[in-house]
Tab-separated table of C-alpha atoms in Angstrom:
chain	number	residue	atom	x	y	z
A	6	MET	CA	-31.392	-8.531	11.615
A	7	ASN	CA	-32.101	-7.491	8.024
A	8	ALA	CA	-33.558	-4.029	7.496
A	9	THR	CA	-33.818	-1.188	5.004
A	10	PHE	CA	-31.645	1.892	5.568
A	11	GLU	CA	-31.414	5.366	4.040
A	12	ILE	CA	-27.773	6.480	3.774
A	13	ALA	CA	-27.301	10.073	4.940
A	14	ARG	CA	-23.561	10.633	4.559
A	15	LEU	CA	-20.101	9.087	4.343
A	16	GLY	CA	-18.177	8.364	7.523
A	17	ALA	CA	-14.499	8.983	8.154
A	18	GLN	CA	-13.620	5.397	7.213
A	19	GLY	CA	-15.686	5.424	4.000
A	20	ASP	CA	-18.755	3.660	5.407
A	21	GLY	CA	-22.227	4.872	4.568
A	22	ILE	CA	-23.972	6.176	7.683
A	23	ALA	CA	-27.681	5.707	8.306
A	24	ASP	CA	-29.426	7.633	11.095
A	25	THR	CA	-31.927	5.428	12.941
A	26	GLU	CA	-34.051	5.733	16.066
A	27	THR	CA	-31.454	3.665	17.927
A	28	GLY	CA	-28.429	5.556	16.680
A	29	GLN	CA	-26.058	5.625	13.734
A	30	VAL	CA	-25.461	2.489	11.669
A	31	PHE	CA	-22.265	2.145	9.620
A	32	ILE	CA	-22.641	0.223	6.368
A	33	PRO	CA	-19.534	-0.420	4.230
A	34	PHE	CA	-19.861	0.118	0.445
A	35	ALA	CA	-23.054	2.205	0.733
A	36	LEU	CA	-23.210	5.805	-0.522
A	37	PRO	CA	-25.152	8.916	0.531
A	38	GLY	CA	-28.648	9.099	-0.945
A	39	GLU	CA	-28.930	5.338	-1.392
A	40	ALA	CA	-31.601	3.034	0.009
A	41	VAL	CA	-30.078	-0.310	0.936
A	42	THR	CA	-30.911	-3.528	2.700
A	43	ALA	CA	-28.325	-4.688	5.207
A	44	ALA	CA	-27.876	-7.176	8.036
A	45	ARG	CA	-27.448	-5.168	11.229
A	46	LEU	CA	-25.425	-6.115	14.278
A	47	LYS	CA	-25.393	-3.277	16.833
A	48	ASP	CA	-23.984	-0.174	15.099
A	49	ARG	CA	-22.663	-1.953	12.000
A	50	ALA	CA	-24.374	-3.704	9.123
A	51	ASP	CA	-23.311	-5.811	6.156
A	52	LEU	CA	-24.644	-4.603	2.820
A	53	ILE	CA	-27.025	-7.058	1.161
A	54	ALA	CA	-28.432	-5.063	-1.748
A	55	VAL	CA	-28.618	-1.518	-3.091
A	56	LEU	CA	-32.299	-0.731	-3.688
A	57	SER	CA	-31.718	2.691	-5.261
A	58	ALA	CA	-28.198	3.571	-6.348
A	59	SER	CA	-26.533	6.957	-6.027
A	60	PRO	CA	-25.647	8.681	-9.326
A	61	GLU	CA	-22.129	8.906	-7.859
A	62	ARG	CA	-21.778	5.111	-7.721
A	63	VAL	CA	-19.291	3.698	-10.241
A	64	GLU	CA	-17.990	0.267	-11.171
A	65	PRO	CA	-15.021	-0.679	-8.947
A	66	ALA	CA	-11.632	-0.948	-10.642
A	67	CYS	CA	-10.622	-4.219	-8.948
A	68	ARG	CA	-12.269	-7.641	-8.890
A	69	HIS	CA	-11.254	-8.051	-5.223
A	70	PHE	CA	-13.035	-4.923	-4.005
A	71	THR	CA	-15.515	-5.510	-1.111
A	72	VAL	CA	-13.713	-8.777	-0.326
A	73	CYS	CA	-10.121	-7.581	0.073
A	74	GLY	CA	-9.767	-5.048	2.897
A	75	GLY	CA	-7.105	-3.000	1.146
A	76	CYS	CA	-9.524	-0.417	-0.324
A	77	ALA	CA	-12.606	1.141	1.254
A	78	ILE	CA	-14.184	3.278	-1.435
A	79	GLN	CA	-13.573	2.298	-5.073
A	80	HIS	CA	-17.314	2.628	-5.766
A	81	LEU	CA	-17.457	6.457	-5.471
A	82	GLU	CA	-16.808	8.620	-8.544
A	83	ALA	CA	-13.513	10.498	-8.588
A	84	ARG	CA	-14.579	14.102	-7.886
A	85	SER	CA	-16.823	13.149	-4.968
A	86	TYR	CA	-14.101	10.880	-3.606
A	87	LEU	CA	-11.520	13.687	-3.656
A	88	ASP	CA	-13.995	16.115	-2.070
A	89	TRP	CA	-14.628	13.579	0.716
A	90	LYS	CA	-10.911	13.308	1.442
A	91	ARG	CA	-10.409	17.078	1.397
A	92	ARG	CA	-13.340	17.508	3.810
A	93	LYS	CA	-11.575	15.257	6.305
A	94	VAL	CA	-8.818	17.873	6.571
A	95	VAL	CA	-11.286	20.790	6.617
A	96	GLN	CA	-13.365	19.187	9.374
A	97	ALA	CA	-10.318	18.335	11.508
A	98	LEU	CA	-9.101	21.942	11.358
A	99	ARG	CA	-12.580	23.266	12.117
A	100	ALA	CA	-12.922	20.951	15.125
A	101	ALA	CA	-9.613	22.276	16.494
A	102	LYS	CA	-10.727	25.877	15.795
A	103	VAL	CA	-7.860	26.365	13.353
A	104	ASP	CA	-8.635	28.965	10.692
A	105	ALA	CA	-6.836	28.004	7.496
A	106	GLU	CA	-7.444	27.962	3.773
A	107	VAL	CA	-7.434	24.370	2.508
A	108	ALA	CA	-6.309	24.004	-1.107
A	109	ASP	CA	-7.612	21.493	-3.625
A	110	ILE	CA	-6.374	17.992	-2.939
A	111	ALA	CA	-3.506	16.596	-5.015
A	112	PRO	CA	-4.933	13.379	-6.543
A	113	CYS	CA	-3.308	9.948	-6.625
A	114	SER	CA	-2.898	8.044	-9.887
A	115	LEU	CA	-3.533	4.365	-10.525
A	116	HIS	CA	-0.611	1.914	-10.558
A	117	VAL	CA	1.824	4.082	-8.540
A	118	ARG	CA	2.007	2.455	-5.086
A	119	ARG	CA	5.673	1.468	-4.680
A	120	ARG	CA	5.346	-0.283	-1.325
A	121	ILE	CA	2.707	-2.752	-0.180
A	122	THR	CA	2.527	-5.044	2.842
A	123	LEU	CA	0.957	-8.398	2.083
A	124	SER	CA	-0.279	-11.062	4.472
A	125	ALA	CA	0.763	-14.659	3.844
A	126	ARG	CA	-0.123	-18.054	5.248
A	127	LYS	CA	0.669	-21.656	4.335
A	128	THR	CA	-2.472	-23.807	4.148
A	129	GLU	CA	-3.325	-27.350	3.089
A	130	ARG	CA	-4.459	-25.921	-0.249
A	131	GLY	CA	-1.214	-24.050	-0.777
A	132	MET	CA	0.215	-20.603	-0.100
A	133	ILE	CA	-2.182	-17.690	0.323
A	134	LEU	CA	-0.779	-14.208	-0.334
A	135	GLY	CA	-2.854	-11.056	-0.312
A	136	PHE	CA	-4.597	-8.581	1.985
A	137	ASN	CA	-6.764	-9.164	5.023
A	138	ARG	CA	-10.519	-8.933	4.649
A	139	ALA	CA	-11.784	-5.806	6.427
A	140	HIS	CA	-12.246	-6.306	10.203
A	141	SER	CA	-11.024	-9.889	9.842
A	142	GLY	CA	-7.952	-12.066	10.098
A	143	GLU	CA	-8.930	-13.883	6.903
A	144	ILE	CA	-6.414	-13.416	4.079
A	145	VAL	CA	-7.837	-12.783	0.613
A	146	ASP	CA	-5.602	-14.275	-2.078
A	147	ILE	CA	-5.141	-11.601	-4.763
A	148	VAL	CA	-4.147	-11.704	-8.421
A	149	GLU	CA	-4.436	-7.995	-9.221
A	150	CYS	CA	-4.021	-4.665	-7.450
A	151	PRO	CA	-4.731	-1.507	-9.466
A	152	ILE	CA	-3.161	0.790	-6.898
A	153	SER	CA	0.251	-0.915	-7.084
A	154	LEU	CA	3.089	-0.504	-9.542
A	155	PRO	CA	2.832	-2.985	-12.443
A	156	GLU	CA	6.170	-4.581	-11.555
A	157	ILE	CA	4.851	-5.503	-8.102
A	158	VAL	CA	1.656	-7.016	-9.521
A	159	ALA	CA	3.643	-8.910	-12.179
A	160	ALA	CA	5.780	-10.425	-9.425
A	161	MET	CA	2.822	-11.810	-7.427
A	162	PRO	CA	3.245	-15.436	-8.624
A	163	ALA	CA	6.959	-15.363	-7.739
A	164	LEU	CA	6.238	-13.680	-4.405
A	165	ARG	CA	3.663	-16.348	-3.566
A	166	GLU	CA	6.175	-19.084	-4.400
A	167	LEU	CA	8.908	-17.387	-2.373
A	168	ALA	CA	6.561	-17.039	0.611
A	169	GLY	CA	5.907	-20.760	0.445
A	170	ILE	CA	9.631	-21.559	0.326
A	171	MET	CA	10.583	-19.384	3.306
A	172	SER	CA	7.530	-20.033	5.504
A	173	ALA	CA	8.582	-21.843	8.674
A	174	THR	CA	5.320	-21.323	10.546
A	175	SER	CA	1.656	-22.229	10.282
A	176	GLN	CA	0.737	-18.725	11.459
A	177	PRO	CA	0.094	-15.723	9.191
A	178	PHE	CA	3.068	-13.460	8.495
A	179	HIS	CA	3.759	-10.266	6.582
A	180	VAL	CA	5.709	-9.648	3.389
A	181	THR	CA	6.536	-6.037	2.539
A	182	VAL	CA	7.406	-5.440	-1.105
A	183	THR	CA	9.145	-2.221	-2.120
A	184	ALA	CA	9.955	-1.223	-5.685
A	185	THR	CA	13.403	0.378	-5.686
A	186	ALA	CA	15.730	1.641	-8.394
A	187	SER	CA	17.578	-1.694	-8.081
A	188	GLY	CA	14.554	-4.005	-8.193
A	189	LEU	CA	12.051	-5.366	-5.687
A	190	ASP	CA	13.078	-5.387	-2.030
A	191	ILE	CA	11.320	-8.186	-0.108
A	192	ALA	CA	11.105	-7.975	3.696
A	193	ALA	CA	9.309	-10.746	5.613
A	194	GLU	CA	8.277	-10.508	9.261
A	195	GLY	CA	7.094	-13.411	11.398
A	196	SER	CA	7.719	-16.109	8.773
A	197	GLY	CA	9.708	-18.222	11.247
A	198	ARG	CA	13.308	-19.252	11.563
A	199	MET	CA	14.491	-21.000	8.411
A	200	ALA	CA	16.718	-24.081	8.619
A	201	GLY	CA	19.925	-24.129	6.539
A	202	PRO	CA	18.538	-25.864	3.420
A	203	GLN	CA	15.350	-23.774	3.530
A	204	ARG	CA	17.357	-20.570	3.844
A	205	LEU	CA	19.541	-21.614	0.910
A	206	ALA	CA	16.462	-22.425	-1.202
A	207	ALA	CA	14.888	-19.036	-0.414
A	208	SER	CA	18.134	-17.239	-1.197
A	209	ASP	CA	18.527	-19.085	-4.492
A	210	PHE	CA	14.919	-18.433	-5.540
A	211	ALA	CA	15.088	-14.711	-4.692
A	212	SER	CA	18.278	-14.364	-6.735
A	213	ARG	CA	16.865	-16.242	-9.736
A	214	ALA	CA	13.665	-14.177	-9.584
A	215	GLY	CA	15.743	-11.003	-9.908
A	216	PHE	CA	14.799	-9.549	-6.527
A	217	ALA	CA	17.211	-6.942	-5.191
A	218	ARG	CA	17.098	-8.205	-1.607
A	219	LEU	CA	15.376	-10.677	0.685
A	220	SER	CA	15.350	-10.102	4.436
A	221	VAL	CA	13.559	-11.847	7.289
A	222	ASP	CA	12.860	-10.017	10.549
A	223	GLY	CA	15.420	-7.369	9.596
A	224	GLU	CA	18.211	-9.882	8.795
A	225	ILE	CA	19.401	-9.912	5.193
A	226	VAL	CA	19.173	-13.382	3.645
A	227	VAL	CA	20.492	-12.380	0.225
A	228	GLU	CA	21.205	-9.033	-1.457
A	229	PRO	CA	22.208	-9.422	-5.110
A	230	LYS	CA	21.733	-5.644	-5.664
A	231	LYS	CA	21.659	-3.100	-2.848
A	232	PRO	CA	18.174	-1.524	-2.946
A	233	ALA	CA	18.289	2.225	-3.520
A	234	ILE	CA	15.559	4.866	-3.500
A	235	LEU	CA	15.958	8.152	-5.338
A	236	PHE	CA	15.174	11.231	-3.252
A	237	GLY	CA	15.271	13.791	-6.026
A	238	ASP	CA	18.449	12.735	-7.804
A	239	VAL	CA	20.188	11.377	-4.691
A	240	ALA	CA	20.312	7.570	-4.427
A	241	VAL	CA	19.874	6.298	-0.860
A	242	PRO	CA	20.597	2.643	0.018
A	243	VAL	CA	17.589	2.046	2.279
A	244	PRO	CA	17.715	-0.583	5.063
A	245	PRO	CA	15.160	-3.430	5.265
A	246	GLY	CA	11.775	-2.209	6.487
A	247	SER	CA	12.773	1.457	6.472
A	248	PHE	CA	9.914	3.985	6.374
A	249	LEU	CA	9.156	5.213	2.878
A	250	GLN	CA	6.377	7.332	1.426
A	251	ALA	CA	3.971	4.988	-0.334
A	252	THR	CA	4.176	6.668	-3.740
A	253	ALA	CA	6.945	8.608	-5.426
A	254	GLU	CA	4.468	11.114	-6.905
A	255	ALA	CA	3.000	12.010	-3.485
A	256	GLU	CA	6.491	12.300	-2.031
A	257	GLN	CA	7.447	14.688	-4.840
A	258	ALA	CA	4.268	16.745	-4.361
A	259	MET	CA	5.075	17.117	-0.661
A	260	ALA	CA	8.730	17.887	-1.393
A	261	ASP	CA	7.784	20.592	-3.913
A	262	LEU	CA	5.726	22.376	-1.236
A	263	VAL	CA	8.481	21.989	1.358
A	264	LEU	CA	11.231	23.244	-0.948
A	265	ALA	CA	9.262	26.243	-2.169
A	266	HIS	CA	8.339	27.376	1.338
A	267	LEU	CA	11.865	26.936	2.713
A	268	SER	CA	13.656	28.372	-0.338
A	269	ARG	CA	14.890	31.398	1.639
A	270	ALA	CA	16.108	29.350	4.605
A	271	LYS	CA	19.884	28.980	4.782
A	272	LYS	CA	19.796	26.480	7.671
A	273	VAL	CA	16.958	23.967	7.973
A	274	ALA	CA	16.068	21.464	10.687
A	275	ASP	CA	14.415	18.339	9.270
A	276	LEU	CA	12.656	16.643	12.204
A	277	PHE	CA	11.509	13.002	11.951
A	278	ALA	CA	13.753	12.972	8.874
A	279	GLY	CA	13.577	9.250	8.059
A	280	ALA	CA	16.080	8.273	5.378
A	281	GLY	CA	16.218	11.796	3.966
A	282	SER	CA	13.340	12.284	1.513
A	283	PHE	CA	13.200	15.996	2.402
A	284	ALA	CA	16.683	16.548	3.829
A	285	LEU	CA	18.584	15.468	0.722
A	286	ARG	CA	16.383	17.546	-1.552
A	287	LEU	CA	16.695	20.585	0.734
A	288	ALA	CA	20.482	20.225	0.769
A	289	LYS	CA	20.629	21.461	-2.816
A	290	ASN	CA	19.938	24.936	-1.456
A	291	SER	CA	20.340	24.866	2.348
A	292	GLU	CA	22.434	23.403	5.128
A	293	VAL	CA	20.333	20.724	6.808
A	294	HIS	CA	20.358	19.167	10.257
A	295	ALA	CA	18.399	15.889	10.075
A	296	VAL	CA	17.003	14.465	13.320
A	297	GLU	CA	15.563	10.945	13.459
A	298	GLY	CA	15.122	8.231	16.079
A	299	ASP	CA	15.737	5.283	13.734
A	300	ALA	CA	19.488	4.658	13.564
A	301	ALA	CA	19.309	2.557	10.387
A	302	ALA	CA	17.323	5.209	8.503
A	303	LEU	CA	19.712	7.912	9.666
A	304	ALA	CA	22.719	5.854	8.555
A	305	ALA	CA	21.118	5.447	5.107
A	306	LEU	CA	20.572	9.210	4.905
A	307	ASP	CA	24.216	9.806	5.782
A	308	ARG	CA	25.438	7.306	3.155
A	309	GLY	CA	23.250	8.913	0.525
A	310	PHE	CA	24.641	12.348	1.372
A	311	ARG	CA	28.274	11.186	1.276
A	312	GLN	CA	27.834	9.488	-2.083
A	313	ALA	CA	26.081	12.497	-3.655
A	314	SER	CA	27.636	15.603	-5.145
A	315	GLY	CA	26.590	19.239	-5.224
A	316	LEU	CA	24.920	19.253	-1.810
A	317	LYS	CA	25.420	21.665	1.037
A	318	ARG	CA	26.361	20.305	4.458
A	319	VAL	CA	23.998	17.741	6.008
A	320	THR	CA	24.434	16.741	9.640
A	321	ALA	CA	22.548	13.911	11.315
A	322	GLU	CA	21.434	13.401	14.908
A	323	LYS	CA	19.836	10.276	16.401
A	324	ARG	CA	17.233	11.497	18.856
A	325	ASP	CA	13.824	10.385	20.087
A	326	LEU	CA	11.824	13.536	19.441
A	327	PHE	CA	8.876	12.247	21.471
A	328	ARG	CA	10.980	11.889	24.608
A	329	ARG	CA	13.416	14.707	23.914
A	330	PRO	CA	12.181	17.271	21.390
A	331	LEU	CA	14.551	19.957	20.147
A	332	THR	CA	14.167	22.928	22.470
A	333	PHE	CA	13.199	26.356	21.219
A	334	LYS	CA	16.729	27.548	21.992
A	335	GLU	CA	18.196	24.805	19.792
A	336	LEU	CA	15.671	25.571	17.053
A	337	ASN	CA	16.582	29.260	17.010
A	338	ALA	CA	19.827	28.285	15.267
A	339	PHE	CA	17.721	27.586	12.131
A	340	ASP	CA	15.603	29.740	9.861
A	341	GLY	CA	13.507	26.881	8.506
A	342	ILE	CA	11.912	23.727	9.956
A	343	VAL	CA	10.098	20.799	8.383
A	344	PHE	CA	8.613	18.078	10.569
A	345	ASP	CA	6.893	14.880	9.407
A	346	PRO	CA	5.975	12.778	12.450
A	347	PRO	CA	4.097	9.455	12.641
A	348	ARG	CA	0.308	9.409	13.044
A	349	ALA	CA	0.563	10.417	16.719
A	350	GLY	CA	1.790	13.832	15.596
A	351	ALA	CA	4.370	15.976	17.369
A	352	GLU	CA	2.635	17.712	20.265
A	353	ASP	CA	5.670	18.297	22.483
A	354	GLN	CA	7.893	19.235	19.559
A	355	SER	CA	5.237	21.661	18.313
A	356	LYS	CA	5.236	23.374	21.704
A	357	GLN	CA	8.964	24.004	21.356
A	358	ILE	CA	8.611	25.221	17.754
A	359	ALA	CA	5.843	27.577	18.909
A	360	ARG	CA	8.246	29.184	21.383
A	361	SER	CA	10.977	29.597	18.760
A	362	ASP	CA	11.737	32.502	16.423
A	363	VAL	CA	12.125	30.323	13.316
A	364	PRO	CA	10.390	32.245	10.496
A	365	PHE	CA	9.459	29.368	8.136
A	366	VAL	CA	7.879	26.070	9.218
A	367	VAL	CA	6.349	23.191	7.255
A	368	ALA	CA	4.180	20.592	9.006
A	369	VAL	CA	3.639	17.319	7.113
A	370	SER	CA	1.132	14.822	8.456
A	371	CYS	CA	-0.733	11.616	7.630
A	372	ASN	CA	-3.348	12.296	10.338
A	373	PRO	CA	-5.634	15.343	10.012
A	374	GLY	CA	-6.610	15.141	13.673
A	375	THR	CA	-3.124	15.366	15.132
A	376	LEU	CA	-2.099	17.862	12.444
A	377	ALA	CA	-4.947	20.159	13.529
A	378	ARG	CA	-3.871	19.831	17.161
A	379	ASP	CA	-0.244	20.641	16.334
A	380	LEU	CA	-1.224	23.581	14.128
A	381	SER	CA	-3.364	25.030	16.924
A	382	ILE	CA	-0.268	24.969	19.148
A	383	LEU	CA	1.813	26.754	16.517
A	384	VAL	CA	-0.863	29.376	15.867
A	385	ALA	CA	-1.146	30.064	19.606
A	386	GLY	CA	2.626	30.616	19.562
A	387	GLY	CA	2.382	33.339	16.922
A	388	TYR	CA	2.588	31.417	13.651
A	389	ARG	CA	0.314	32.244	10.731
A	390	ILE	CA	-0.863	29.475	8.415
A	391	LYS	CA	-0.300	30.387	4.770
A	392	ALA	CA	-1.838	27.278	3.235
A	393	VAL	CA	-2.824	23.682	3.888
A	394	THR	CA	-2.653	21.249	0.959
A	395	PRO	CA	-4.203	17.759	1.215
A	396	ILE	CA	-2.470	15.011	-0.762
A	397	ASP	CA	-4.069	11.701	-1.673
A	398	GLN	CA	-1.297	9.154	-1.312
A	399	PHE	CA	-3.314	6.089	-0.277
A	400	LEU	CA	-5.777	5.718	-3.128
A	401	TRP	CA	-9.306	4.558	-2.187
A	402	SER	CA	-8.416	4.348	1.509
A	403	PRO	CA	-9.584	6.657	4.327
A	404	HIS	CA	-6.051	8.023	4.774
A	405	VAL	CA	-5.050	11.485	3.603
A	406	GLU	CA	-1.782	13.398	3.866
A	407	ALA	CA	-1.547	17.149	4.327
A	408	VAL	CA	1.193	19.777	4.145
A	409	ALA	CA	0.793	23.011	6.120
A	410	LEU	CA	2.967	26.068	5.471
A	411	LEU	CA	3.499	28.506	8.342
A	412	GLU	CA	5.340	31.765	8.929
A	413	LYS	CA	6.155	33.785	12.029
A	414	PRO	CA	6.828	37.528	11.709
A	415	LYS	CA	10.195	38.632	13.036
A	416	ARG	CA	10.101	40.106	16.486
A	417	ARG	CA	10.944	43.757	16.763
A	418	ARG	CA	13.988	44.362	18.883
């Protein structure tokens, strides 16, 4: 049913929220202060027209915006957008009753996203490669992407052709593209099992296109140049599909905070270490014990360490920190900890850290809600929060990173 709505505020996912007699209505691409017409279905509505525009409304940077589901909020001017993201962290901490000073958010630049995951599907009209429409399985074929590195966007025609060559299914599949120091690393998932000639054709095309590697479902098809990511000045040969921070500038901003806070720590535990984005930087100044559940990522970290020079000792331990967190007794062997868990956070590990005597702790998170929960555990255990810094890594999306710095006073003997 079509109706007129007054937008009161922005929601957590970037939708405009209208308060009505029958409850809240969420309207994508509408801004606070606007009057809009929209087609309502229960608590959601599709925007039809903006009757009175907010002064904060700007022209979107991408022709695919509102159709492609990759971005939620290109239409909001920059300062208001950054304030909205920072408030997400402030509100999460407030809801968890965590008292902490939240710094200004570190902004994200255009054209810096070094990893994107595209959806692909072979149709009667040809190969479609792009992002899913919001709340839909429909794939929007894209020709530009202002958040991504130029070399990824420039490769879109070749990527579309490669997807068509290697597709052995009529179903949608995913293609993750990562810009590495060696070239583009292409990892397909769900594209189907290629027959011999098809595999050879895909391998030949990837090589001629100058891609560093092509893998399908974790199996390397061809690797003309081993893909490497620089963590500081340490080159790490990352495995297919390995976790990686989405932008190098956000990773460096997080690393700068981590390194500064742990500068006095001689022995550091890096928990949920991945392939070593923090560990290998920290090893310039400290001995590091890196703990990670992904064996391939941990092996890449170890190779990077062994091929580097000028680093202090780095040890690696494969361990599922959700099932078996490091105990407070184990943690007491260190004087610094950094932990960067997935979106679920690190509740059980935080409980062990809270019981420890480790003086310097850094919590890194991509989920303000679970970060606030984990910080409340640490504060209850005697830690004091020095600062919380939000970092915008996923431009124009609802996602926001944050880095929290904590200290615990030494116990008097």
